[in-house]
Amino acid sequence: MPHAHHTLHWLWRELRIFIAISVATTVFFYVMNRDSFAANLIYSLCSTLFIQGLIEIGRYGLASLIRKRSPDNLEAQRNWPGWGLMAPWVVVSGVVGYIAGHMFGDLLTGAQHAPATIIDNPRAVLVSMTGVFVLSLGVTYFFYARGRMAAMETRTEAALRSAAESQLKLLESQLEPHMLFNTLANLRVLIAQDPPRAQAMLDRLIAFLRATLDASRSGSHSLSAEFARIGDYLELMQTRMGNRLSRQLDLPDDLVGLPVPPLLLQPLVENAIKHGLEPTVAGGWIRVSAQREGGTLVLSVRDTGAGISVGGTGPGALPPGDSRFGIQQVRERLAALYGKTASLELIAASDDEGGTLAIVRLPVS
């Protein structure tokens, strides 16, 4: 149905152009021939139809030939063969279309206005041909200008998409070193305290980085892959924290295939560990869950750690001393990908267990 609507819109636009040109040529022929307005309308419709048809056939045909020889030609891609070919074709189309249109008009009206009847009047022929050339050039330039505007809009949209993608890649490239530095800092401490556990943590780190390499290079992956990477990271942290860390991942079966940006929840899980659970002696638990609310995917990261200060409670609040990198990174990625249709909210948990709740909302693709 959208394709049919586009076709009808194109036909209506072309019809308006055709009517405007026909009215102009009707006035021109009326002044030249001094016949009835109805007869001149017939001649103008016929001439306009032939001239415009020949110009369009030549434009598309020549552009098609150029595309076969030079597929990268930008002008040919938007069906414009260039003025070097179109200028002589406009002259040919104008002369042939004018004569053919008048001859066809003679068949319809039974009159004799074909160029052969006015050959004895060079001034009339000159004026008629001049009018035809001006009309033909005007029609051609109109389509040329419209094509250039469409091409400029396409290039602008492509540039905006490229800028957004570049910004997104920059944000993703910043995420991996941030996570890696935190993990290596934990590993450095553990080497001195418990070498066997440090060895196990190093093995898990290698496996985690290997698993996330492909994900970080793609534009999106499934929600099940996102949860798998979070599970790998939490296993890595389990080696560091031992019994102080409990974890739970809740992913409904009907959501496993939904596409999400890779490593989107990683900074939120890191913040929950670094600012929530590690500062507390007893540790606590972290739960990562997903649910669907209408056309919105809701992802949440809940921990029972130190929580956020009362003064910082509310959407977007951060734990004291946080570098803000992780939260800001998630927000900027959401903005680059989804605009205002996605959000991140960070609030203090309202139950007795305390801690922090991070909620990401994004549209379901």
mmCIF file of C-alpha atoms in Angstrom:
data_model
loop_
_atom_site.group_PDB
_atom_site.id
_atom_site.type_symbol
_atom_site.label_atom_id
_atom_site.label_comp_id
_atom_site.label_asym_id
_atom_site.label_seq_id
_atom_site.Cartn_x
_atom_site.Cartn_y
_atom_site.Cartn_z
ATOM 1 C CA MET A 1 0.000 0.000 0.000
ATOM 2 C CA PRO A 2 2.823 2.564 0.729
ATOM 3 C CA HIS A 3 4.233 1.827 -2.743
ATOM 4 C CA ALA A 4 0.821 2.496 -4.334
ATOM 5 C CA HIS A 5 0.530 5.758 -2.398
ATOM 6 C CA HIS A 6 3.987 6.812 -3.610
ATOM 7 C CA THR A 7 3.022 6.008 -7.211
ATOM 8 C CA LEU A 8 -0.189 8.041 -6.993
ATOM 9 C CA HIS A 9 1.733 10.956 -5.498
ATOM 10 C CA TRP A 10 4.263 10.807 -8.357
ATOM 11 C CA LEU A 11 1.494 10.676 -10.990
ATOM 12 C CA TRP A 12 -0.317 13.653 -9.445
ATOM 13 C CA ARG A 13 2.906 15.666 -9.367
ATOM 14 C CA GLU A 14 3.673 14.861 -13.005
ATOM 15 C CA LEU A 15 0.096 15.722 -14.002
ATOM 16 C CA ARG A 16 0.349 19.153 -12.394
ATOM 17 C CA ILE A 17 3.571 19.840 -14.281
ATOM 18 C CA PHE A 18 1.986 18.686 -17.526
ATOM 19 C CA ILE A 19 -1.069 20.909 -17.008
ATOM 20 C CA ALA A 20 1.068 23.961 -16.210
ATOM 21 C CA ILE A 21 3.165 23.494 -19.347
ATOM 22 C CA SER A 22 0.077 22.867 -21.468
ATOM 23 C CA VAL A 23 -1.575 26.092 -20.319
ATOM 24 C CA ALA A 24 1.583 28.044 -21.155
ATOM 25 C CA THR A 25 1.844 26.519 -24.618
ATOM 26 C CA THR A 26 -1.888 27.043 -25.217
ATOM 27 C CA VAL A 27 -1.449 30.763 -24.704
ATOM 28 C CA PHE A 28 1.622 30.699 -26.950
ATOM 29 C CA PHE A 29 -0.121 28.874 -29.812
ATOM 30 C CA TYR A 30 -3.233 31.032 -29.407
ATOM 31 C CA VAL A 31 -1.139 34.147 -29.966
ATOM 32 C CA MET A 32 0.667 32.534 -32.909
ATOM 33 C CA ASN A 33 -2.250 30.901 -34.752
ATOM 34 C CA ARG A 34 -5.182 33.138 -33.757
ATOM 35 C CA ASP A 35 -7.485 30.097 -33.737
ATOM 36 C CA SER A 36 -10.016 29.090 -31.128
ATOM 37 C CA PHE A 37 -8.779 28.507 -27.608
ATOM 38 C CA ALA A 38 -10.088 24.908 -27.673
ATOM 39 C CA ALA A 39 -8.140 24.075 -30.830
ATOM 40 C CA ASN A 40 -4.965 25.605 -29.418
ATOM 41 C CA LEU A 41 -5.468 23.626 -26.200
ATOM 42 C CA ILE A 42 -5.496 20.413 -28.246
ATOM 43 C CA TYR A 43 -2.295 21.382 -30.060
ATOM 44 C CA SER A 44 -0.563 22.410 -26.845
ATOM 45 C CA LEU A 45 -1.524 19.151 -25.114
ATOM 46 C CA CYS A 46 -0.245 17.107 -28.048
ATOM 47 C CA SER A 47 3.003 19.059 -28.419
ATOM 48 C CA THR A 48 3.684 19.054 -24.679
ATOM 49 C CA LEU A 49 3.011 15.328 -24.473
ATOM 50 C CA PHE A 50 5.410 14.509 -27.314
ATOM 51 C CA ILE A 51 8.149 16.930 -26.232
ATOM 52 C CA GLN A 52 8.059 16.004 -22.562
ATOM 53 C CA GLY A 53 7.798 12.301 -23.396
ATOM 54 C CA LEU A 54 10.830 12.414 -25.705
ATOM 55 C CA ILE A 55 12.881 14.367 -23.163
ATOM 56 C CA GLU A 56 12.053 11.880 -20.388
ATOM 57 C CA ILE A 57 12.744 8.853 -22.589
ATOM 58 C CA GLY A 58 16.109 10.309 -23.542
ATOM 59 C CA ARG A 59 16.951 11.280 -19.969
ATOM 60 C CA TYR A 60 16.280 7.832 -18.538
ATOM 61 C CA GLY A 61 17.723 5.988 -21.541
ATOM 62 C CA LEU A 62 20.993 7.941 -21.660
ATOM 63 C CA ALA A 63 21.396 7.709 -17.877
ATOM 64 C CA SER A 64 20.882 3.946 -18.077
ATOM 65 C CA LEU A 65 23.613 3.620 -20.705
ATOM 66 C CA ILE A 66 26.011 5.683 -18.586
ATOM 67 C CA ARG A 67 25.274 3.549 -15.504
ATOM 68 C CA LYS A 68 26.191 0.423 -17.452
ATOM 69 C CA ARG A 69 29.540 1.924 -18.417
ATOM 70 C CA SER A 70 30.202 3.805 -15.160
ATOM 71 C CA PRO A 71 28.212 2.317 -12.248
ATOM 72 C CA ASP A 72 29.719 4.861 -9.826
ATOM 73 C CA ASN A 73 28.531 7.915 -11.777
ATOM 74 C CA LEU A 74 26.494 9.872 -9.214
ATOM 75 C CA GLU A 75 24.540 11.937 -11.757
ATOM 76 C CA ALA A 76 23.549 8.843 -13.714
ATOM 77 C CA GLN A 77 22.415 7.185 -10.490
ATOM 78 C CA ARG A 78 19.786 9.894 -10.119
ATOM 79 C CA ASN A 79 18.804 9.534 -13.814
ATOM 80 C CA TRP A 80 20.684 12.563 -15.125
ATOM 81 C CA PRO A 81 23.120 11.917 -18.027
ATOM 82 C CA GLY A 82 24.672 15.387 -17.903
ATOM 83 C CA TRP A 83 24.148 18.537 -19.959
ATOM 84 C CA GLY A 84 26.659 17.386 -22.579
ATOM 85 C CA LEU A 85 24.204 14.732 -23.737
ATOM 86 C CA MET A 86 20.946 16.352 -22.688
ATOM 87 C CA ALA A 87 21.458 19.699 -24.476
ATOM 88 C CA PRO A 88 21.473 18.226 -28.015
ATOM 89 C CA TRP A 89 18.735 15.771 -27.039
ATOM 90 C CA VAL A 90 16.546 18.659 -25.866
ATOM 91 C CA VAL A 91 16.941 20.309 -29.288
ATOM 92 C CA VAL A 92 16.032 17.085 -31.084
ATOM 93 C CA SER A 93 13.099 16.436 -28.730
ATOM 94 C CA GLY A 94 11.825 19.978 -29.164
ATOM 95 C CA VAL A 95 11.834 19.887 -32.969
ATOM 96 C CA VAL A 96 10.527 16.326 -33.329
ATOM 97 C CA GLY A 97 7.990 16.731 -30.522
ATOM 98 C CA TYR A 98 6.696 20.021 -31.933
ATOM 99 C CA ILE A 99 6.211 18.589 -35.429
ATOM 100 C CA ALA A 100 4.761 15.285 -34.189
ATOM 101 C CA GLY A 101 2.440 17.087 -31.775
ATOM 102 C CA HIS A 102 1.092 19.383 -34.481
ATOM 103 C CA MET A 103 0.602 16.509 -36.890
ATOM 104 C CA PHE A 104 -1.285 14.553 -34.246
ATOM 105 C CA GLY A 105 -3.302 17.679 -33.462
ATOM 106 C CA ASP A 106 -4.211 17.963 -37.153
ATOM 107 C CA LEU A 107 -5.564 14.411 -37.037
ATOM 108 C CA LEU A 108 -7.735 15.279 -34.053
ATOM 109 C CA THR A 109 -9.038 18.631 -35.326
ATOM 110 C CA GLY A 110 -9.035 18.069 -39.075
ATOM 111 C CA ALA A 111 -7.132 21.350 -39.529
ATOM 112 C CA GLN A 112 -3.748 21.971 -41.135
ATOM 113 C CA HIS A 113 -1.289 23.520 -38.716
ATOM 114 C CA ALA A 114 1.606 21.171 -39.380
ATOM 115 C CA PRO A 115 4.920 22.972 -39.995
ATOM 116 C CA ALA A 116 4.704 22.302 -43.719
ATOM 117 C CA THR A 117 1.862 24.798 -43.964
ATOM 118 C CA ILE A 118 3.850 27.637 -42.416
ATOM 119 C CA ILE A 119 7.141 27.015 -44.198
ATOM 120 C CA ASP A 120 6.534 30.132 -46.250
ATOM 121 C CA ASN A 121 6.578 32.213 -43.086
ATOM 122 C CA PRO A 122 10.155 31.987 -41.715
ATOM 123 C CA ARG A 123 9.389 34.459 -38.939
ATOM 124 C CA ALA A 124 6.556 32.287 -37.653
ATOM 125 C CA VAL A 125 8.773 29.207 -37.801
ATOM 126 C CA LEU A 126 11.577 31.024 -35.951
ATOM 127 C CA VAL A 127 9.259 32.287 -33.227
ATOM 128 C CA SER A 128 7.619 28.865 -32.873
ATOM 129 C CA MET A 129 10.944 27.033 -32.639
ATOM 130 C CA THR A 130 12.285 29.581 -30.148
ATOM 131 C CA GLY A 131 9.244 29.062 -27.966
ATOM 132 C CA VAL A 132 9.644 25.295 -28.234
ATOM 133 C CA PHE A 133 13.328 25.431 -27.260
ATOM 134 C CA VAL A 134 12.629 27.692 -24.295
ATOM 135 C CA LEU A 135 9.862 25.361 -23.181
ATOM 136 C CA SER A 136 12.032 22.268 -23.635
ATOM 137 C CA LEU A 137 14.962 23.779 -21.756
ATOM 138 C CA GLY A 138 12.640 24.903 -18.969
ATOM 139 C CA VAL A 139 11.207 21.412 -18.555
ATOM 140 C CA THR A 140 14.670 19.845 -18.626
ATOM 141 C CA TYR A 141 16.119 22.288 -16.120
ATOM 142 C CA PHE A 142 13.169 21.707 -13.817
ATOM 143 C CA PHE A 143 13.862 17.971 -13.655
ATOM 144 C CA TYR A 144 17.596 18.613 -13.367
ATOM 145 C CA ALA A 145 17.138 20.982 -10.418
ATOM 146 C CA ARG A 146 14.685 18.638 -8.744
ATOM 147 C CA GLY A 147 17.144 15.759 -9.120
ATOM 148 C CA ARG A 148 19.960 17.816 -7.610
ATOM 149 C CA MET A 149 17.815 18.750 -4.619
ATOM 150 C CA ALA A 150 16.889 15.102 -4.069
ATOM 151 C CA ALA A 151 20.556 14.114 -4.310
ATOM 152 C CA MET A 152 21.554 16.806 -1.793
ATOM 153 C CA GLU A 153 18.889 15.586 0.622
ATOM 154 C CA THR A 154 20.136 12.016 0.213
ATOM 155 C CA ARG A 155 23.747 13.049 0.850
ATOM 156 C CA THR A 156 22.698 15.083 3.896
ATOM 157 C CA GLU A 157 20.804 12.138 5.360
ATOM 158 C CA ALA A 158 23.762 9.845 4.667
ATOM 159 C CA ALA A 159 26.135 12.305 6.358
ATOM 160 C CA LEU A 160 23.897 12.500 9.430
ATOM 161 C CA ARG A 161 23.700 8.701 9.618
ATOM 162 C CA SER A 162 27.471 8.453 9.223
ATOM 163 C CA ALA A 163 28.022 10.994 12.009
ATOM 164 C CA ALA A 164 25.672 9.100 14.326
ATOM 165 C CA GLU A 165 27.393 5.803 13.522
ATOM 166 C CA SER A 166 30.831 7.353 14.114
ATOM 167 C CA GLN A 167 29.700 8.714 17.470
ATOM 168 C CA LEU A 168 28.313 5.302 18.392
ATOM 169 C CA LYS A 169 31.529 3.532 17.417
ATOM 170 C CA LEU A 170 33.505 6.023 19.510
ATOM 171 C CA LEU A 171 31.322 5.338 22.528
ATOM 172 C CA GLU A 172 31.650 1.584 22.060
ATOM 173 C CA SER A 173 35.429 1.846 21.681
ATOM 174 C CA GLN A 174 35.562 3.749 24.985
ATOM 175 C CA LEU A 175 33.563 1.074 26.781
ATOM 176 C CA GLU A 176 35.944 -1.865 26.334
ATOM 177 C CA PRO A 177 39.071 -0.194 27.854
ATOM 178 C CA HIS A 178 36.948 1.090 30.756
ATOM 179 C CA MET A 179 35.759 -2.421 31.601
ATOM 180 C CA LEU A 180 39.197 -3.912 31.025
ATOM 181 C CA PHE A 181 40.978 -1.429 33.301
ATOM 182 C CA ASN A 182 38.554 -2.153 36.131
ATOM 183 C CA THR A 183 39.037 -5.898 35.736
ATOM 184 C CA LEU A 184 42.830 -5.663 35.566
ATOM 185 C CA ALA A 185 42.846 -3.509 38.699
ATOM 186 C CA ASN A 186 40.893 -6.227 40.515
ATOM 187 C CA LEU A 187 43.228 -8.875 39.121
ATOM 188 C CA ARG A 188 46.302 -6.992 40.348
ATOM 189 C CA VAL A 189 44.975 -6.987 43.916
ATOM 190 C CA LEU A 190 44.036 -10.657 43.762
ATOM 191 C CA ILE A 191 47.471 -11.763 42.517
ATOM 192 C CA ALA A 192 49.047 -10.703 45.803
ATOM 193 C CA GLN A 193 46.255 -12.120 47.967
ATOM 194 C CA ASP A 194 45.293 -15.389 46.275
ATOM 195 C CA PRO A 195 47.371 -16.492 43.240
ATOM 196 C CA PRO A 196 45.202 -19.562 42.381
ATOM 197 C CA ARG A 197 42.060 -17.434 42.289
ATOM 198 C CA ALA A 198 43.955 -14.828 40.273
ATOM 199 C CA GLN A 199 44.837 -17.526 37.735
ATOM 200 C CA ALA A 200 41.189 -18.592 37.509
ATOM 201 C CA MET A 201 40.141 -14.965 37.103
ATOM 202 C CA LEU A 202 42.684 -14.458 34.322
ATOM 203 C CA ASP A 203 41.365 -17.514 32.479
ATOM 204 C CA ARG A 204 37.807 -16.172 32.731
ATOM 205 C CA LEU A 205 38.973 -12.751 31.546
ATOM 206 C CA ILE A 206 40.536 -14.262 28.437
ATOM 207 C CA ALA A 207 37.365 -16.219 27.702
ATOM 208 C CA PHE A 208 35.204 -13.141 28.299
ATOM 209 C CA LEU A 209 37.234 -10.902 25.986
ATOM 210 C CA ARG A 210 37.220 -13.564 23.299
ATOM 211 C CA ALA A 211 33.441 -13.895 23.524
ATOM 212 C CA THR A 212 32.784 -10.135 23.450
ATOM 213 C CA LEU A 213 35.137 -9.363 20.549
ATOM 214 C CA ASP A 214 32.608 -10.186 17.840
ATOM 215 C CA ALA A 215 29.740 -8.568 19.751
ATOM 216 C CA SER A 216 31.558 -5.246 20.106
ATOM 217 C CA ARG A 217 32.167 -5.094 16.350
ATOM 218 C CA SER A 218 28.527 -5.556 15.359
ATOM 219 C CA GLY A 219 25.700 -3.033 15.350
ATOM 220 C CA SER A 220 23.440 -5.237 17.425
ATOM 221 C CA HIS A 221 23.040 -8.714 18.814
ATOM 222 C CA SER A 222 20.255 -10.720 20.403
ATOM 223 C CA LEU A 223 19.115 -10.117 23.955
ATOM 224 C CA SER A 224 20.155 -13.674 24.782
ATOM 225 C CA ALA A 225 23.715 -12.834 23.642
ATOM 226 C CA GLU A 226 23.647 -9.693 25.808
ATOM 227 C CA PHE A 227 22.640 -11.742 28.845
ATOM 228 C CA ALA A 228 25.301 -14.342 28.013
ATOM 229 C CA ARG A 229 28.009 -11.658 28.031
ATOM 230 C CA ILE A 230 26.697 -10.317 31.345
ATOM 231 C CA GLY A 231 26.785 -13.849 32.711
ATOM 232 C CA ASP A 232 30.427 -14.178 31.623
ATOM 233 C CA TYR A 233 31.303 -10.913 33.336
ATOM 234 C CA LEU A 234 29.524 -11.859 36.561
ATOM 235 C CA GLU A 235 31.361 -15.183 36.606
ATOM 236 C CA LEU A 236 34.550 -13.164 36.318
ATOM 237 C CA MET A 237 33.509 -11.027 39.278
ATOM 238 C CA GLN A 238 32.424 -14.141 41.200
ATOM 239 C CA THR A 239 36.027 -15.302 41.084
ATOM 240 C CA ARG A 240 37.061 -11.955 42.558
ATOM 241 C CA MET A 241 34.372 -11.657 45.269
ATOM 242 C CA GLY A 242 33.566 -15.266 46.077
ATOM 243 C CA ASN A 243 30.519 -15.793 48.306
ATOM 244 C CA ARG A 244 30.024 -12.055 48.674
ATOM 245 C CA LEU A 245 28.369 -11.988 45.256
ATOM 246 C CA SER A 246 25.106 -13.686 44.301
ATOM 247 C CA ARG A 247 23.654 -13.239 40.842
ATOM 248 C CA GLN A 248 20.426 -13.863 38.963
ATOM 249 C CA LEU A 249 19.586 -13.409 35.286
ATOM 250 C CA ASP A 250 15.903 -13.367 34.281
ATOM 251 C CA LEU A 251 15.248 -13.494 30.537
ATOM 252 C CA PRO A 252 11.795 -14.662 29.313
ATOM 253 C CA ASP A 253 11.865 -17.062 26.374
ATOM 254 C CA ASP A 254 9.787 -14.756 24.163
ATOM 255 C CA LEU A 255 12.411 -11.992 24.403
ATOM 256 C CA VAL A 256 15.605 -13.927 23.662
ATOM 257 C CA GLY A 257 15.699 -12.969 19.973
ATOM 258 C CA LEU A 258 15.087 -9.224 20.311
ATOM 259 C CA PRO A 259 17.997 -7.133 18.943
ATOM 260 C CA VAL A 260 19.797 -4.771 21.328
ATOM 261 C CA PRO A 261 23.038 -2.755 21.131
ATOM 262 C CA PRO A 262 25.995 -4.936 22.170
ATOM 263 C CA LEU A 263 27.243 -4.532 25.756
ATOM 264 C CA LEU A 264 24.505 -1.986 26.511
ATOM 265 C CA LEU A 265 24.015 -3.177 30.098
ATOM 266 C CA GLN A 266 27.707 -3.783 30.786
ATOM 267 C CA PRO A 267 28.398 -0.339 32.361
ATOM 268 C CA LEU A 268 25.313 -0.657 34.578
ATOM 269 C CA VAL A 269 26.427 -4.062 35.846
ATOM 270 C CA GLU A 270 29.939 -2.676 36.437
ATOM 271 C CA ASN A 271 28.530 0.232 38.445
ATOM 272 C CA ALA A 272 26.410 -2.159 40.511
ATOM 273 C CA ILE A 273 29.518 -4.185 41.374
ATOM 274 C CA LYS A 274 31.966 -1.317 41.847
ATOM 275 C CA HIS A 275 29.756 1.200 43.670
ATOM 276 C CA GLY A 276 27.119 -1.059 45.177
ATOM 277 C CA LEU A 277 28.385 -4.479 46.199
ATOM 278 C CA GLU A 278 32.171 -4.227 46.536
ATOM 279 C CA PRO A 279 32.129 -1.377 49.108
ATOM 280 C CA THR A 280 29.946 -3.456 51.478
ATOM 281 C CA VAL A 281 31.570 -6.094 53.690
ATOM 282 C CA ALA A 282 28.755 -8.601 53.289
ATOM 283 C CA GLY A 283 28.362 -8.034 49.560
ATOM 284 C CA GLY A 284 24.896 -8.822 48.216
ATOM 285 C CA TRP A 285 23.084 -9.900 45.102
ATOM 286 C CA ILE A 286 22.593 -8.489 41.642
ATOM 287 C CA ARG A 287 19.676 -9.286 39.363
ATOM 288 C CA VAL A 288 19.472 -8.464 35.658
ATOM 289 C CA SER A 289 16.026 -8.877 34.122
ATOM 290 C CA ALA A 290 14.041 -8.111 30.980
ATOM 291 C CA GLN A 291 10.351 -7.671 30.328
ATOM 292 C CA ARG A 292 8.119 -6.273 27.632
ATOM 293 C CA GLU A 293 5.579 -3.534 28.264
ATOM 294 C CA GLY A 294 3.593 -3.034 25.074
ATOM 295 C CA GLY A 295 5.997 -1.724 22.448
ATOM 296 C CA THR A 296 8.751 -1.064 24.990
ATOM 297 C CA LEU A 297 11.548 -3.352 26.156
ATOM 298 C CA VAL A 298 12.370 -2.768 29.833
ATOM 299 C CA LEU A 299 15.812 -3.894 31.040
ATOM 300 C CA SER A 300 16.676 -3.550 34.709
ATOM 301 C CA VAL A 301 19.806 -4.010 36.817
ATOM 302 C CA ARG A 302 19.120 -4.250 40.552
ATOM 303 C CA ASP A 303 21.681 -4.628 43.323
ATOM 304 C CA THR A 304 21.454 -4.715 47.121
ATOM 305 C CA GLY A 305 24.666 -2.839 47.693
ATOM 306 C CA ALA A 306 25.505 0.532 49.209
ATOM 307 C CA GLY A 307 22.872 2.343 47.157
ATOM 308 C CA ILE A 308 22.777 6.037 46.350
ATOM 309 C CA SER A 309 22.575 8.914 48.775
ATOM 310 C CA VAL A 310 19.208 10.371 49.769
ATOM 311 C CA GLY A 311 20.181 13.668 48.187
ATOM 312 C CA GLY A 312 20.932 11.882 44.925
ATOM 313 C CA THR A 313 17.756 9.837 44.789
ATOM 314 C CA GLY A 314 15.807 10.217 41.561
ATOM 315 C CA PRO A 315 16.065 9.646 37.833
ATOM 316 C CA GLY A 316 19.633 9.897 36.632
ATOM 317 C CA ALA A 317 21.211 10.162 40.099
ATOM 318 C CA LEU A 318 24.651 8.622 40.539
ATOM 319 C CA PRO A 319 26.486 7.015 43.446
ATOM 320 C CA PRO A 320 28.845 9.375 45.301
ATOM 321 C CA GLY A 321 32.247 9.645 43.669
ATOM 322 C CA ASP A 322 31.140 7.983 40.425
ATOM 323 C CA SER A 323 33.093 9.066 37.397
ATOM 324 C CA ARG A 324 29.793 9.220 35.498
ATOM 325 C CA PHE A 325 31.436 7.543 32.522
ATOM 326 C CA GLY A 326 29.341 4.366 32.531
ATOM 327 C CA ILE A 327 25.971 6.073 32.995
ATOM 328 C CA GLN A 328 26.771 8.809 30.485
ATOM 329 C CA GLN A 329 28.021 6.227 28.012
ATOM 330 C CA VAL A 330 24.741 4.315 28.147
ATOM 331 C CA ARG A 331 22.696 7.507 27.797
ATOM 332 C CA GLU A 332 24.672 8.720 24.788
ATOM 333 C CA ARG A 333 24.401 5.363 23.042
ATOM 334 C CA LEU A 334 20.636 5.296 23.602
ATOM 335 C CA ALA A 335 20.313 8.855 22.283
ATOM 336 C CA ALA A 336 22.408 8.084 19.192
ATOM 337 C CA LEU A 337 20.423 4.935 18.387
ATOM 338 C CA TYR A 338 16.863 5.728 19.449
ATOM 339 C CA GLY A 339 16.625 9.474 20.075
ATOM 340 C CA LYS A 340 13.978 10.392 22.626
ATOM 341 C CA THR A 341 12.227 7.020 22.412
ATOM 342 C CA ALA A 342 14.734 5.404 24.819
ATOM 343 C CA SER A 343 15.729 6.337 28.360
ATOM 344 C CA LEU A 344 17.837 5.377 31.361
ATOM 345 C CA GLU A 345 16.626 5.865 34.925
ATOM 346 C CA LEU A 346 18.703 5.296 38.072
ATOM 347 C CA ILE A 347 16.797 5.220 41.374
ATOM 348 C CA ALA A 348 17.192 4.021 44.939
ATOM 349 C CA ALA A 349 15.489 0.681 45.602
ATOM 350 C CA SER A 350 12.311 1.141 47.635
ATOM 351 C CA ASP A 351 12.259 -2.152 49.585
ATOM 352 C CA ASP A 352 14.013 -3.122 52.824
ATOM 353 C CA GLU A 353 16.984 -4.712 51.050
ATOM 354 C CA GLY A 354 18.088 -1.332 49.715
ATOM 355 C CA GLY A 355 20.510 -0.865 46.882
ATOM 356 C CA THR A 356 20.043 0.684 43.460
ATOM 357 C CA LEU A 357 17.791 0.001 40.487
ATOM 358 C CA ALA A 358 18.811 0.994 36.948
ATOM 359 C CA ILE A 359 16.056 0.828 34.315
ATOM 360 C CA VAL A 360 16.605 1.043 30.562
ATOM 361 C CA ARG A 361 13.599 1.512 28.284
ATOM 362 C CA LEU A 362 13.911 1.225 24.524
ATOM 363 C CA PRO A 363 11.473 0.595 21.664
ATOM 364 C CA VAL A 364 10.983 -2.974 20.502
ATOM 365 C CA SER A 365 12.318 -3.390 16.959
#
